[in-house]
């Protein structure tokens, strides 16, 4: 017998928490998979329905809609085709058909959806093909109709011309018949008195001839005339005949008139007239041929009926196509509705299955969870709960018991790991917070940058708006500029052209002199207009660059008066300068721009004043180192409402409708210059009370240089011009070429002229020359090219060549002279200037030959004539003896101080002052015709300009400058002597021949 065992059997692990949880998770996973499968199946059903809609139905619907729209356009094109009246319009409509017809065919061919019935698709395609064929047939018929119409109209023009000729023939013969009748009646009723009264037999014969022949002939000719008009009327009514019956009736009527015309033409006695009428008859009869005008019109009517029939067919086809398309669209709508219903059913069933499975999964999960937790102690769970709550509240120092090997122990280990991870996450969160703070700082910085960029963009937008406004203003200014310039330039040019005609018709030398003086005044006005426009263009293009240099304030004002003195004297105005004695004379600033401002203001004051004086006042400004200038006149004045407008470009004051010559740019240029110099300009005026324009600019005082007297120079030598030299003139402008040729003839030289390079080379190969005058711009090249080819000829390797031009800047002249030209002539030039240059270049070998383009003072002083007598005579005739005498007196009075100051400045070595004084003397000399003195002064001014290769002037040493200034002083003395000699000669000639006027001559070559 076996004793019972008290050893407790080994405890086997039962279905614990892990297993239960695993079971619950497995069930949940299976439920999740099941839910996913059900949802996927439902979604696939919905997707299939949507794909069916997108893949099959929608493309077909889109294609059908495009086909319907194209069909509508085709339906609209059919009436337009019928109304097409020209080949261009037909080509345009054909182009539209070429786009829409293929589009309809392509869209109908694209209806390949399984939801589109094959039979319906075939009907659509067939209807589209018939529609395309109908439209093409309409297009072809209309094209043929237009061609027939063009041919018919061309023939109608020919028939009308023939009918007009026949009408003229009929009228002539009708007039002849009428004349014959009148002649017979005149003979019968009014016999010749010398022959006696006609006998009774003669009267009876005349009466029979009138009744049987003359009246019948007249009636036949009138019937011919009416028949011609009837034929012309029928030809002109062809376009109105729109049916075959009317056209046939017109054809029959036309044939009847032709038959009558043939009979009436046979009655024409003149064989030539009858032959001409028969030719016209045959031409008119051709209108009834098979290819004649009536046949062409009949084919037109038939084609129009055919086109109208085709239009009806096209309308029916478009309607049929619209109906088939509507039916197809309706069926597509039903298909779309069915697909939508299927998708909705699939979604509903999937949602129900998803809800049921999800509810079952929730119940299973809850059962497993409750069963697993019910068998465990709550202490460990409470400890784990407390630890979890502590960790959730942020207390990371809580202790967690991880003893054991069951699921709760594993959970405790996991919770411990969670605590460690939470500690690590806190560390990471702190680092992330710091990074976030840095990122916020960067965002703020970038926001500030973006704000600055937006502000910059706003400024740039405003700049663009201002630039656009400025561009619009510039465009308006260009329009005003063109209108003003076209008027202002035409005015003096029209005067010059009119005076040229008057010169041609003038019967006396006095009239010619007067017209020539008026032409010179108009040319000066034209030059002033161009100078104003060039100044304004330079300011607008490159802005204004202000220079700083020392200059004499009072000399500047005197220079302005010297230039404008002649104009003021002509108008009977006085020029008054009131400069505050307390102001320094030597100031620092831009003398040229100040002179330009004062010249414009004084010139305007003279232009708009008829009496009184023009006063320039200079006093200290309201700010330190500023001077206040005011130019006052007693002219017409300006209304207050327009005082700001005159500073705008191309605006000019009008006095009771009176227009003063000019471009209206003077005050605009002055304002730009004053503003560029740091000042402001203003205007005070009242109508009829004159105008005062004032401005204030900074002109600080500077130290004045000492001046000394200069001794006189030796008397210049003269060089005569040897006659008989052969001079080649290459000039493309015929007028300039003729003027230079006349100048050379007057100087005793032989001129050989050529308009271009090729002709010049042929002349050079035929015979050598002594000198060449070459224009810069030629039709087949330029002056440099001709010079190179001239130098390539052995016989002319060293022949002097002179370059002529009217637009080469002074800074480019030296480079051209370095290229090989012996001298440069700026057009227009005086005959004496040409004589002096030829004398220098064609002198004997012992004479000095200039090597640079601008002749020096010594060379200029070698002229024989110091005063242009023709110029003074023309001025006397235009302005009067007293006015010219006043001008010469002003020249004597103002010229001597200029010479004295020039000599003193040369002795002191003041190059800029010498250049300025030489410039003033040149302008004053030009006002009295002292061409030689003007050239001397211009040569000295040019020599005092800085050399292009450096900053030093061409005249460097003080001794050289003194010599050149002394020569200019002697030229001044010779000029005064020449004036006195001319005055004496004029007085003697007037005493000997009081009724004769010395002939004048033009002294300047026109450009």
PDB file of N, CA and C in Angstrom, residues 566-646:
ATOM      1  N   UNK A 566      24.364 145.366 -80.559  1.00  0.00           N
ATOM      2  CA  UNK A 566      23.868 145.638 -81.911  1.00  0.00           C
ATOM      3  C   UNK A 566      22.357 145.459 -81.995  1.00  0.00           C
ATOM      4  N   UNK A 567      21.846 144.371 -81.431  1.00  0.00           N
ATOM      5  CA  UNK A 567      20.390 144.133 -81.472  1.00  0.00           C
ATOM      6  C   UNK A 567      19.645 145.234 -80.721  1.00  0.00           C
ATOM      7  N   UNK A 568      20.188 145.642 -79.574  1.00  0.00           N
ATOM      8  CA  UNK A 568      19.524 146.707 -78.824  1.00  0.00           C
ATOM      9  C   UNK A 568      19.535 148.015 -79.603  1.00  0.00           C
ATOM     10  N   UNK A 569      20.674 148.305 -80.249  1.00  0.00           N
ATOM     11  CA  UNK A 569      20.746 149.553 -81.019  1.00  0.00           C
ATOM     12  C   UNK A 569      19.765 149.545 -82.176  1.00  0.00           C
ATOM     13  N   UNK A 570      19.618 148.399 -82.828  1.00  0.00           N
ATOM     14  CA  UNK A 570      18.670 148.305 -83.947  1.00  0.00           C
ATOM     15  C   UNK A 570      17.246 148.579 -83.487  1.00  0.00           C
ATOM     16  N   UNK A 571      16.867 148.130 -82.298  1.00  0.00           N
ATOM     17  CA  UNK A 571      15.509 148.315 -81.781  1.00  0.00           C
ATOM     18  C   UNK A 571      15.366 149.619 -80.998  1.00  0.00           C
ATOM     19  N   UNK A 572      16.451 150.408 -80.933  1.00  0.00           N
ATOM     20  CA  UNK A 572      16.373 151.682 -80.240  1.00  0.00           C
ATOM     21  C   UNK A 572      16.310 151.561 -78.733  1.00  0.00           C
ATOM     22  N   UNK A 573      16.910 150.509 -78.162  1.00  0.00           N
ATOM     23  CA  UNK A 573      16.876 150.261 -76.721  1.00  0.00           C
ATOM     24  C   UNK A 573      18.238 150.574 -76.123  1.00  0.00           C
ATOM     25  N   UNK A 574      18.242 151.015 -74.891  1.00  0.00           N
ATOM     26  CA  UNK A 574      19.473 151.279 -74.158  1.00  0.00           C
ATOM     27  C   UNK A 574      19.783 150.104 -73.248  1.00  0.00           C
ATOM     28  N   UNK A 575      21.066 149.772 -73.118  1.00  0.00           N
ATOM     29  CA  UNK A 575      21.514 148.717 -72.220  1.00  0.00           C
ATOM     30  C   UNK A 575      22.195 149.363 -71.021  1.00  0.00           C
ATOM     31  N   UNK A 576      21.693 149.093 -69.816  1.00  0.00           N
ATOM     32  CA  UNK A 576      22.173 149.736 -68.590  1.00  0.00           C
ATOM     33  C   UNK A 576      22.628 148.649 -67.627  1.00  0.00           C
ATOM     34  N   UNK A 577      23.828 148.790 -67.091  1.00  0.00           N
ATOM     35  CA  UNK A 577      24.362 147.865 -66.098  1.00  0.00           C
ATOM     36  C   UNK A 577      24.505 148.583 -64.772  1.00  0.00           C
ATOM     37  N   UNK A 578      23.899 148.065 -63.735  1.00  0.00           N
ATOM     38  CA  UNK A 578      23.989 148.624 -62.387  1.00  0.00           C
ATOM     39  C   UNK A 578      24.583 147.562 -61.478  1.00  0.00           C
ATOM     40  N   UNK A 579      25.895 147.589 -61.320  1.00  0.00           N
ATOM     41  CA  UNK A 579      26.604 146.631 -60.481  1.00  0.00           C
ATOM     42  C   UNK A 579      26.985 147.340 -59.179  1.00  0.00           C
ATOM     43  N   UNK A 580      26.631 146.767 -58.065  1.00  0.00           N
ATOM     44  CA  UNK A 580      26.923 147.347 -56.753  1.00  0.00           C
ATOM     45  C   UNK A 580      28.436 147.562 -56.647  1.00  0.00           C
ATOM     46  N   UNK A 581      28.890 148.803 -56.402  1.00  0.00           N
ATOM     47  CA  UNK A 581      30.341 149.043 -56.301  1.00  0.00           C
ATOM     48  C   UNK A 581      30.998 148.259 -55.182  1.00  0.00           C
ATOM     49  N   UNK A 582      30.232 147.898 -54.169  1.00  0.00           N
ATOM     50  CA  UNK A 582      30.827 147.161 -53.061  1.00  0.00           C
ATOM     51  C   UNK A 582      31.119 145.706 -53.399  1.00  0.00           C
ATOM     52  N   UNK A 583      30.607 145.214 -54.509  1.00  0.00           N
ATOM     53  CA  UNK A 583      30.836 143.811 -54.869  1.00  0.00           C
ATOM     54  C   UNK A 583      32.247 143.638 -55.409  1.00  0.00           C
ATOM     55  N   UNK A 584      32.875 142.498 -55.106  1.00  0.00           N
ATOM     56  CA  UNK A 584      34.196 142.230 -55.691  1.00  0.00           C
ATOM     57  C   UNK A 584      34.067 141.959 -57.182  1.00  0.00           C
ATOM     58  N   UNK A 585      35.105 142.287 -57.921  1.00  0.00           N
ATOM     59  CA  UNK A 585      35.078 142.042 -59.363  1.00  0.00           C
ATOM     60  C   UNK A 585      35.485 140.612 -59.695  1.00  0.00           C
ATOM     61  N   UNK A 586      36.459 140.069 -58.941  1.00  0.00           N
ATOM     62  CA  UNK A 586      36.931 138.714 -59.202  1.00  0.00           C
ATOM     63  C   UNK A 586      36.116 137.736 -58.361  1.00  0.00           C
ATOM     64  N   UNK A 587      35.385 136.848 -59.014  1.00  0.00           N
ATOM     65  CA  UNK A 587      34.578 135.840 -58.333  1.00  0.00           C
ATOM     66  C   UNK A 587      34.925 134.471 -58.908  1.00  0.00           C
ATOM     67  N   UNK A 588      34.468 133.441 -58.205  1.00  0.00           N
ATOM     68  CA  UNK A 588      34.759 132.066 -58.619  1.00  0.00           C
ATOM     69  C   UNK A 588      33.449 131.368 -58.976  1.00  0.00           C
ATOM     70  N   UNK A 589      33.395 130.790 -60.147  1.00  0.00           N
ATOM     71  CA  UNK A 589      32.200 130.096 -60.598  1.00  0.00           C
ATOM     72  C   UNK A 589      32.342 129.715 -62.054  1.00  0.00           C
ATOM     73  N   UNK A 590      31.209 129.438 -62.688  1.00  0.00           N
ATOM     74  CA  UNK A 590      31.191 129.039 -64.095  1.00  0.00           C
ATOM     75  C   UNK A 590      30.825 130.263 -64.935  1.00  0.00           C
ATOM     76  N   UNK A 591      31.838 130.911 -65.511  1.00  0.00           N
ATOM     77  CA  UNK A 591      31.611 132.135 -66.274  1.00  0.00           C
ATOM     78  C   UNK A 591      30.783 131.872 -67.535  1.00  0.00           C
ATOM     79  N   UNK A 592      31.045 130.749 -68.224  1.00  0.00           N
ATOM     80  CA  UNK A 592      30.354 130.479 -69.487  1.00  0.00           C
ATOM     81  C   UNK A 592      28.849 130.316 -69.258  1.00  0.00           C
ATOM     82  N   UNK A 593      28.487 129.613 -68.195  1.00  0.00           N
ATOM     83  CA  UNK A 593      27.052 129.404 -67.943  1.00  0.00           C
ATOM     84  C   UNK A 593      26.392 130.685 -67.463  1.00  0.00           C
ATOM     85  N   UNK A 594      27.100 131.500 -66.664  1.00  0.00           N
ATOM     86  CA  UNK A 594      26.540 132.786 -66.273  1.00  0.00           C
ATOM     87  C   UNK A 594      26.352 133.674 -67.499  1.00  0.00           C
ATOM     88  N   UNK A 595      27.322 133.688 -68.412  1.00  0.00           N
ATOM     89  CA  UNK A 595      27.182 134.477 -69.629  1.00  0.00           C
ATOM     90  C   UNK A 595      26.008 133.990 -70.464  1.00  0.00           C
ATOM     91  N   UNK A 596      25.849 132.672 -70.552  1.00  0.00           N
ATOM     92  CA  UNK A 596      24.732 132.134 -71.334  1.00  0.00           C
ATOM     93  C   UNK A 596      23.391 132.539 -70.725  1.00  0.00           C
ATOM     94  N   UNK A 597      23.295 132.523 -69.380  1.00  0.00           N
ATOM     95  CA  UNK A 597      22.044 132.922 -68.724  1.00  0.00           C
ATOM     96  C   UNK A 597      21.745 134.386 -69.017  1.00  0.00           C
ATOM     97  N   UNK A 598      22.763 135.239 -68.826  1.00  0.00           N
ATOM     98  CA  UNK A 598      22.536 136.672 -69.055  1.00  0.00           C
ATOM     99  C   UNK A 598      22.252 136.968 -70.520  1.00  0.00           C
ATOM    100  N   UNK A 599      22.949 136.272 -71.435  1.00  0.00           N
ATOM    101  CA  UNK A 599      22.678 136.477 -72.861  1.00  0.00           C
ATOM    102  C   UNK A 599      21.232 136.135 -73.201  1.00  0.00           C
ATOM    103  N   UNK A 600      20.739 135.000 -72.672  1.00  0.00           N
ATOM    104  CA  UNK A 600      19.353 134.613 -72.950  1.00  0.00           C
ATOM    105  C   UNK A 600      18.373 135.613 -72.357  1.00  0.00           C
ATOM    106  N   UNK A 601      18.601 136.035 -71.107  1.00  0.00           N
ATOM    107  CA  UNK A 601      17.659 136.951 -70.463  1.00  0.00           C
ATOM    108  C   UNK A 601      17.678 138.312 -71.137  1.00  0.00           C
ATOM    109  N   UNK A 602      18.890 138.845 -71.438  1.00  0.00           N
ATOM    110  CA  UNK A 602      18.955 140.144 -72.121  1.00  0.00           C
ATOM    111  C   UNK A 602      18.378 140.035 -73.530  1.00  0.00           C
ATOM    112  N   UNK A 603      18.669 138.925 -74.228  1.00  0.00           N
ATOM    113  CA  UNK A 603      18.095 138.733 -75.560  1.00  0.00           C
ATOM    114  C   UNK A 603      16.577 138.694 -75.530  1.00  0.00           C
ATOM    115  N   UNK A 604      15.985 137.986 -74.538  1.00  0.00           N
ATOM    116  CA  UNK A 604      14.526 137.970 -74.404  1.00  0.00           C
ATOM    117  C   UNK A 604      13.990 139.367 -74.129  1.00  0.00           C
ATOM    118  N   UNK A 605      14.686 140.105 -73.244  1.00  0.00           N
ATOM    119  CA  UNK A 605      14.225 141.459 -72.928  1.00  0.00           C
ATOM    120  C   UNK A 605      14.234 142.334 -74.173  1.00  0.00           C
ATOM    121  N   UNK A 606      15.276 142.226 -74.990  1.00  0.00           N
ATOM    122  CA  UNK A 606      15.337 143.015 -76.233  1.00  0.00           C
ATOM    123  C   UNK A 606      14.238 142.585 -77.201  1.00  0.00           C
ATOM    124  N   UNK A 607      14.027 141.254 -77.302  1.00  0.00           N
ATOM    125  CA  UNK A 607      13.040 140.724 -78.254  1.00  0.00           C
ATOM    126  C   UNK A 607      11.634 141.219 -77.929  1.00  0.00           C
ATOM    127  N   UNK A 608      11.279 141.276 -76.631  1.00  0.00           N
ATOM    128  CA  UNK A 608       9.909 141.601 -76.248  1.00  0.00           C
ATOM    129  C   UNK A 608       9.748 143.062 -75.818  1.00  0.00           C
ATOM    130  N   UNK A 609      10.710 143.916 -76.162  1.00  0.00           N
ATOM    131  CA  UNK A 609      10.613 145.343 -75.825  1.00  0.00           C
ATOM    132  C   UNK A 609      10.723 146.152 -77.107  1.00  0.00           C
ATOM    133  N   UNK A 610       9.916 147.188 -77.182  1.00  0.00           N
ATOM    134  CA  UNK A 610       9.955 148.096 -78.316  1.00  0.00           C
ATOM    135  C   UNK A 610      10.506 149.469 -77.939  1.00  0.00           C
ATOM    136  N   UNK A 611      10.412 149.860 -76.663  1.00  0.00           N
ATOM    137  CA  UNK A 611      10.898 151.158 -76.212  1.00  0.00           C
ATOM    138  C   UNK A 611      11.554 150.984 -74.863  1.00  0.00           C
ATOM    139  N   UNK A 612      12.232 152.030 -74.420  1.00  0.00           N
ATOM    140  CA  UNK A 612      12.803 152.033 -73.084  1.00  0.00           C
ATOM    141  C   UNK A 612      14.211 151.478 -73.063  1.00  0.00           C
ATOM    142  N   UNK A 613      14.521 150.752 -72.002  1.00  0.00           N
ATOM    143  CA  UNK A 613      15.870 150.248 -71.796  1.00  0.00           C
ATOM    144  C   UNK A 613      15.802 148.866 -71.178  1.00  0.00           C
ATOM    145  N   UNK A 614      16.911 148.169 -71.264  1.00  0.00           N
ATOM    146  CA  UNK A 614      17.087 146.870 -70.612  1.00  0.00           C
ATOM    147  C   UNK A 614      18.174 147.045 -69.559  1.00  0.00           C
ATOM    148  N   UNK A 615      17.843 146.788 -68.303  1.00  0.00           N
ATOM    149  CA  UNK A 615      18.745 147.044 -67.180  1.00  0.00           C
ATOM    150  C   UNK A 615      19.142 145.729 -66.524  1.00  0.00           C
ATOM    151  N   UNK A 616      20.451 145.574 -66.286  1.00  0.00           N
ATOM    152  CA  UNK A 616      20.986 144.418 -65.556  1.00  0.00           C
ATOM    153  C   UNK A 616      21.509 144.931 -64.223  1.00  0.00           C
ATOM    154  N   UNK A 617      20.916 144.434 -63.134  1.00  0.00           N
ATOM    155  CA  UNK A 617      21.320 144.841 -61.785  1.00  0.00           C
ATOM    156  C   UNK A 617      21.980 143.656 -61.083  1.00  0.00           C
ATOM    157  N   UNK A 618      23.095 143.950 -60.419  1.00  0.00           N
ATOM    158  CA  UNK A 618      23.827 142.924 -59.668  1.00  0.00           C
ATOM    159  C   UNK A 618      24.076 143.469 -58.270  1.00  0.00           C
ATOM    160  N   UNK A 619      23.681 142.710 -57.252  1.00  0.00           N
ATOM    161  CA  UNK A 619      23.905 143.108 -55.860  1.00  0.00           C
ATOM    162  C   UNK A 619      24.170 141.843 -55.045  1.00  0.00           C
ATOM    163  N   UNK A 620      24.502 142.077 -53.774  1.00  0.00           N
ATOM    164  CA  UNK A 620      24.771 140.948 -52.881  1.00  0.00           C
ATOM    165  C   UNK A 620      23.499 140.156 -52.637  1.00  0.00           C
ATOM    166  N   UNK A 621      23.661 138.830 -52.520  1.00  0.00           N
ATOM    167  CA  UNK A 621      22.520 137.968 -52.301  1.00  0.00           C
ATOM    168  C   UNK A 621      22.108 137.902 -50.843  1.00  0.00           C
ATOM    169  N   UNK A 622      21.025 137.152 -50.598  1.00  0.00           N
ATOM    170  CA  UNK A 622      20.522 136.994 -49.228  1.00  0.00           C
ATOM    171  C   UNK A 622      21.362 136.028 -48.414  1.00  0.00           C
ATOM    172  N   UNK A 623      22.181 135.202 -49.040  1.00  0.00           N
ATOM    173  CA  UNK A 623      23.040 134.270 -48.344  1.00  0.00           C
ATOM    174  C   UNK A 623      24.492 134.664 -48.571  1.00  0.00           C
ATOM    175  N   UNK A 624      25.377 134.229 -47.691  1.00  0.00           N
ATOM    176  CA  UNK A 624      26.802 134.561 -47.866  1.00  0.00           C
ATOM    177  C   UNK A 624      27.336 133.978 -49.175  1.00  0.00           C
ATOM    178  N   UNK A 625      28.236 134.738 -49.804  1.00  0.00           N
ATOM    179  CA  UNK A 625      28.884 134.332 -51.055  1.00  0.00           C
ATOM    180  C   UNK A 625      27.892 134.122 -52.189  1.00  0.00           C
ATOM    181  N   UNK A 626      26.727 134.725 -52.112  1.00  0.00           N
ATOM    182  CA  UNK A 626      25.722 134.645 -53.178  1.00  0.00           C
ATOM    183  C   UNK A 626      25.559 136.025 -53.801  1.00  0.00           C
ATOM    184  N   UNK A 627      25.331 136.057 -55.118  1.00  0.00           N
ATOM    185  CA  UNK A 627      25.051 137.289 -55.838  1.00  0.00           C
ATOM    186  C   UNK A 627      23.661 137.212 -56.452  1.00  0.00           C
ATOM    187  N   UNK A 628      22.978 138.363 -56.425  1.00  0.00           N
ATOM    188  CA  UNK A 628      21.616 138.448 -56.948  1.00  0.00           C
ATOM    189  C   UNK A 628      21.657 139.237 -58.258  1.00  0.00           C
ATOM    190  N   UNK A 629      21.167 138.602 -59.349  1.00  0.00           N
ATOM    191  CA  UNK A 629      21.107 139.217 -60.672  1.00  0.00           C
ATOM    192  C   UNK A 629      19.652 139.471 -61.032  1.00  0.00           C
ATOM    193  N   UNK A 630      19.390 140.615 -61.656  1.00  0.00           N
ATOM    194  CA  UNK A 630      18.040 140.947 -62.110  1.00  0.00           C
ATOM    195  C   UNK A 630      18.139 141.619 -63.471  1.00  0.00           C
ATOM    196  N   UNK A 631      17.328 141.154 -64.422  1.00  0.00           N
ATOM    197  CA  UNK A 631      17.255 141.730 -65.770  1.00  0.00           C
ATOM    198  C   UNK A 631      15.863 142.322 -65.942  1.00  0.00           C
ATOM    199  N   UNK A 632      15.789 143.624 -66.112  1.00  0.00           N
ATOM    200  CA  UNK A 632      14.519 144.362 -66.157  1.00  0.00           C
ATOM    201  C   UNK A 632      14.338 144.973 -67.542  1.00  0.00           C
ATOM    202  N   UNK A 633      13.100 144.884 -68.062  1.00  0.00           N
ATOM    203  CA  UNK A 633      12.790 145.496 -69.345  1.00  0.00           C
ATOM    204  C   UNK A 633      11.470 146.242 -69.246  1.00  0.00           C
ATOM    205  N   UNK A 634      11.126 146.973 -70.301  1.00  0.00           N
ATOM    206  CA  UNK A 634       9.871 147.722 -70.373  1.00  0.00           C
ATOM    207  C   UNK A 634       9.021 147.178 -71.513  1.00  0.00           C
ATOM    208  N   UNK A 635       8.984 145.843 -71.636  1.00  0.00           N
ATOM    209  CA  UNK A 635       8.306 145.210 -72.760  1.00  0.00           C
ATOM    210  C   UNK A 635       6.831 144.975 -72.504  1.00  0.00           C
ATOM    211  N   UNK A 636       6.327 143.907 -73.139  1.00  0.00           N
ATOM    212  CA  UNK A 636       4.884 143.652 -73.146  1.00  0.00           C
ATOM    213  C   UNK A 636       4.377 143.103 -71.830  1.00  0.00           C
ATOM    214  N   UNK A 637       5.261 142.496 -71.016  1.00  0.00           N
ATOM    215  CA  UNK A 637       4.814 141.935 -69.754  1.00  0.00           C
ATOM    216  C   UNK A 637       4.146 140.582 -69.929  1.00  0.00           C
ATOM    217  N   UNK A 638       3.892 139.930 -68.802  1.00  0.00           N
ATOM    218  CA  UNK A 638       3.322 138.577 -68.803  1.00  0.00           C
ATOM    219  C   UNK A 638       2.185 138.534 -67.788  1.00  0.00           C
ATOM    220  N   UNK A 639       1.105 137.889 -68.147  1.00  0.00           N
ATOM    221  CA  UNK A 639      -0.012 137.726 -67.222  1.00  0.00           C
ATOM    222  C   UNK A 639       0.409 136.847 -66.040  1.00  0.00           C
ATOM    223  N   UNK A 640      -0.123 137.123 -64.831  1.00  0.00           N
ATOM    224  CA  UNK A 640       0.274 136.323 -63.657  1.00  0.00           C
ATOM    225  C   UNK A 640      -0.011 134.836 -63.833  1.00  0.00           C
ATOM    226  N   UNK A 641      -1.080 134.488 -64.534  1.00  0.00           N
ATOM    227  CA  UNK A 641      -1.429 133.076 -64.678  1.00  0.00           C
ATOM    228  C   UNK A 641      -0.438 132.329 -65.550  1.00  0.00           C
ATOM    229  N   UNK A 642       0.352 133.035 -66.361  1.00  0.00           N
ATOM    230  CA  UNK A 642       1.258 132.370 -67.300  1.00  0.00           C
ATOM    231  C   UNK A 642       2.731 132.556 -66.927  1.00  0.00           C
ATOM    232  N   UNK A 643       2.992 133.157 -65.761  1.00  0.00           N
ATOM    233  CA  UNK A 643       4.373 133.455 -65.419  1.00  0.00           C
ATOM    234  C   UNK A 643       5.185 132.205 -65.119  1.00  0.00           C
ATOM    235  N   UNK A 644       4.555 131.138 -64.683  1.00  0.00           N
ATOM    236  CA  UNK A 644       5.292 129.885 -64.467  1.00  0.00           C
ATOM    237  C   UNK A 644       5.392 129.051 -65.741  1.00  0.00           C
ATOM    238  N   UNK A 645       4.466 129.254 -66.674  1.00  0.00           N
ATOM    239  CA  UNK A 645       4.492 128.466 -67.904  1.00  0.00           C
ATOM    240  C   UNK A 645       5.690 128.820 -68.782  1.00  0.00           C
ATOM    241  N   UNK A 646       6.139 130.098 -68.717  1.00  0.00           N
ATOM    242  CA  UNK A 646       7.209 130.513 -69.628  1.00  0.00           C
ATOM    243  C   UNK A 646       8.527 129.813 -69.321  1.00  0.00           C
TER     244      UNK A 646
END
